[in-house]
mmCIF file of C-alpha atoms in Angstrom:
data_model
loop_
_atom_site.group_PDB
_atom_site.id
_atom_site.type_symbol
_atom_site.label_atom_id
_atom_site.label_comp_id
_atom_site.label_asym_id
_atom_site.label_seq_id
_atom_site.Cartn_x
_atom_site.Cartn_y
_atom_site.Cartn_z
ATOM 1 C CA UNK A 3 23.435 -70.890 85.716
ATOM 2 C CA UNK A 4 21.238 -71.918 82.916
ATOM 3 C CA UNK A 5 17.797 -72.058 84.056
ATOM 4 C CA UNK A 6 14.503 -72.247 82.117
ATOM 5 C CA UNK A 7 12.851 -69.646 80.410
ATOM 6 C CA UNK A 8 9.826 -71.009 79.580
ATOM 7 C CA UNK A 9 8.061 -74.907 78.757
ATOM 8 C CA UNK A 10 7.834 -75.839 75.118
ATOM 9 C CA UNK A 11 4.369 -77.263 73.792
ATOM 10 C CA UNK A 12 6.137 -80.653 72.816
ATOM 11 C CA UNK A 13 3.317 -83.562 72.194
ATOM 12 C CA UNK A 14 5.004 -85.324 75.599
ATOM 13 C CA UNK A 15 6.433 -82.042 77.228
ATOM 14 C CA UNK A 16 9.785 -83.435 76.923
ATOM 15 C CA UNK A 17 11.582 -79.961 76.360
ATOM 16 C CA UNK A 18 12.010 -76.747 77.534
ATOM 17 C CA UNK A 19 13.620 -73.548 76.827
ATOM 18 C CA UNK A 20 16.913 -72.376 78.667
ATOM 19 C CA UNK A 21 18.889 -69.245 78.783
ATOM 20 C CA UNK A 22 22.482 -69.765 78.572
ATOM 21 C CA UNK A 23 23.732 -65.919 78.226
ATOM 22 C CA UNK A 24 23.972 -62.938 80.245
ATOM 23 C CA UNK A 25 20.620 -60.343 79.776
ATOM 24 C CA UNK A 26 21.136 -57.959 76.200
ATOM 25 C CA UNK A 27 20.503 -54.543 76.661
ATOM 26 C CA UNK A 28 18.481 -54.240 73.516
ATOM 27 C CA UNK A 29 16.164 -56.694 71.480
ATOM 28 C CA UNK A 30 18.164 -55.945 68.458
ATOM 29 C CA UNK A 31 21.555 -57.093 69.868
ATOM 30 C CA UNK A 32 19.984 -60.083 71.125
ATOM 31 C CA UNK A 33 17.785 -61.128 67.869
ATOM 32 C CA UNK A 34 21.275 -60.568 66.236
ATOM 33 C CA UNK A 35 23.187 -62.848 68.833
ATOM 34 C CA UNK A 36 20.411 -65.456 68.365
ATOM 35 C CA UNK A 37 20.071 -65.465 64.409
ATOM 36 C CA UNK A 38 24.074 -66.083 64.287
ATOM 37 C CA UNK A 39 24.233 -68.603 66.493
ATOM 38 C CA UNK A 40 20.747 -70.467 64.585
ATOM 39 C CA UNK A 41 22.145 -70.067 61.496
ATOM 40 C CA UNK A 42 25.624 -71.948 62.320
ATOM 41 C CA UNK A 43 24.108 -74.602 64.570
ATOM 42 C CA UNK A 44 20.451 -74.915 62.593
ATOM 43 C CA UNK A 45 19.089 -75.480 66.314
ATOM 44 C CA UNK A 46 16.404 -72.701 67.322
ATOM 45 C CA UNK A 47 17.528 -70.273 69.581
ATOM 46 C CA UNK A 48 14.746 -67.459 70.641
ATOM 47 C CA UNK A 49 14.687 -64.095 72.392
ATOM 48 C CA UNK A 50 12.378 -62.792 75.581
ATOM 49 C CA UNK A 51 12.006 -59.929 77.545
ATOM 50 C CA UNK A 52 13.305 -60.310 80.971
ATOM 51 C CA UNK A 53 12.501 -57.233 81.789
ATOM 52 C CA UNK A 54 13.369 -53.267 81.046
ATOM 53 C CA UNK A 55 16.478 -53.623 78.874
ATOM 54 C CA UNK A 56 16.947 -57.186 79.662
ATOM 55 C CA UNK A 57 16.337 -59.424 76.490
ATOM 56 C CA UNK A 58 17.737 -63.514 77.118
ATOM 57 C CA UNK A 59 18.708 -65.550 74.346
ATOM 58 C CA UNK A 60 17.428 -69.118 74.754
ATOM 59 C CA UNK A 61 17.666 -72.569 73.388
ATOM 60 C CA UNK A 62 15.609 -75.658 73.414
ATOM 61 C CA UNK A 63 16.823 -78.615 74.865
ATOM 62 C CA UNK A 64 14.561 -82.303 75.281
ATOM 63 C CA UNK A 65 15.135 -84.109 78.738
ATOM 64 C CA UNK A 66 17.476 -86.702 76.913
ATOM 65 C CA UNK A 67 19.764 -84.068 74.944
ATOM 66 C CA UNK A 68 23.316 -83.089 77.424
ATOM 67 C CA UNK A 69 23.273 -79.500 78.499
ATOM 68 C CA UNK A 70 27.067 -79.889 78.664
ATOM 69 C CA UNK A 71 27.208 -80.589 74.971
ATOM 70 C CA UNK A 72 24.684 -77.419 73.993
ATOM 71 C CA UNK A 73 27.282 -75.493 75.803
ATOM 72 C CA UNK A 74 30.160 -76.076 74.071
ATOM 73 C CA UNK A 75 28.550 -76.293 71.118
ATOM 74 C CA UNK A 76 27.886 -72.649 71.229
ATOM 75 C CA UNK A 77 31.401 -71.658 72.931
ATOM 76 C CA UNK A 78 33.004 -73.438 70.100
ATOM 77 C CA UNK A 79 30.818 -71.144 67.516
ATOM 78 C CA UNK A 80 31.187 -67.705 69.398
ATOM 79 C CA UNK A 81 33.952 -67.914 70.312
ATOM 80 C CA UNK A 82 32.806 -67.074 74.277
ATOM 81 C CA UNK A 83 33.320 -68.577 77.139
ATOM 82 C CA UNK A 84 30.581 -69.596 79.107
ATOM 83 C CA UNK A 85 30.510 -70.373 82.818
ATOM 84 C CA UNK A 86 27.588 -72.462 84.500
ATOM 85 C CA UNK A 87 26.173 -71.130 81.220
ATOM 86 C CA UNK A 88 26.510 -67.303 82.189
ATOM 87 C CA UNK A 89 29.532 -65.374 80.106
#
């Protein structure tokens, strides 16, 4: 499910950060998986360590933007298929 990875410092704290992709192994498939997907939507997408070989891609998203639409969004540019925002 997506869920949030962190809160943004937006002036009215209106967005947040959401991961929308099963964990990477390495920081270096994720960066990769993140700069492809920024570069065809020009929307930020970021990488953090979840933990020992577990690096998230997120995506920011403001309270009155549809999660729904994000998603498919990036399924249409991947080319993946994303459940409840997990692959």
């Amino acid at each position: 499910a997506l869920s949030p990875a962190s809160q943004a410092g937006s002036a009215a704290g209106d967005s947040e950060w959401e991961t929308f992709f099963t964990a990477f192994r390495s920081q270096a498939s994720a960066g990769g998986f993140a700069r492809h997907l920024q570069s065809a939507t020009g929307r930020e997408f970021r990488v953090h360590k979840a933990g020992p070989g577990q690096y998230l891609v997120s995506f920011r998203i403001s309270a009155d933007e549809d999660r729904a639409r994000r998603i498919s969004e990036i399924e249409s540019i991947s080319g993946l298929r994303l459940k409840g925002g997990d692959l």
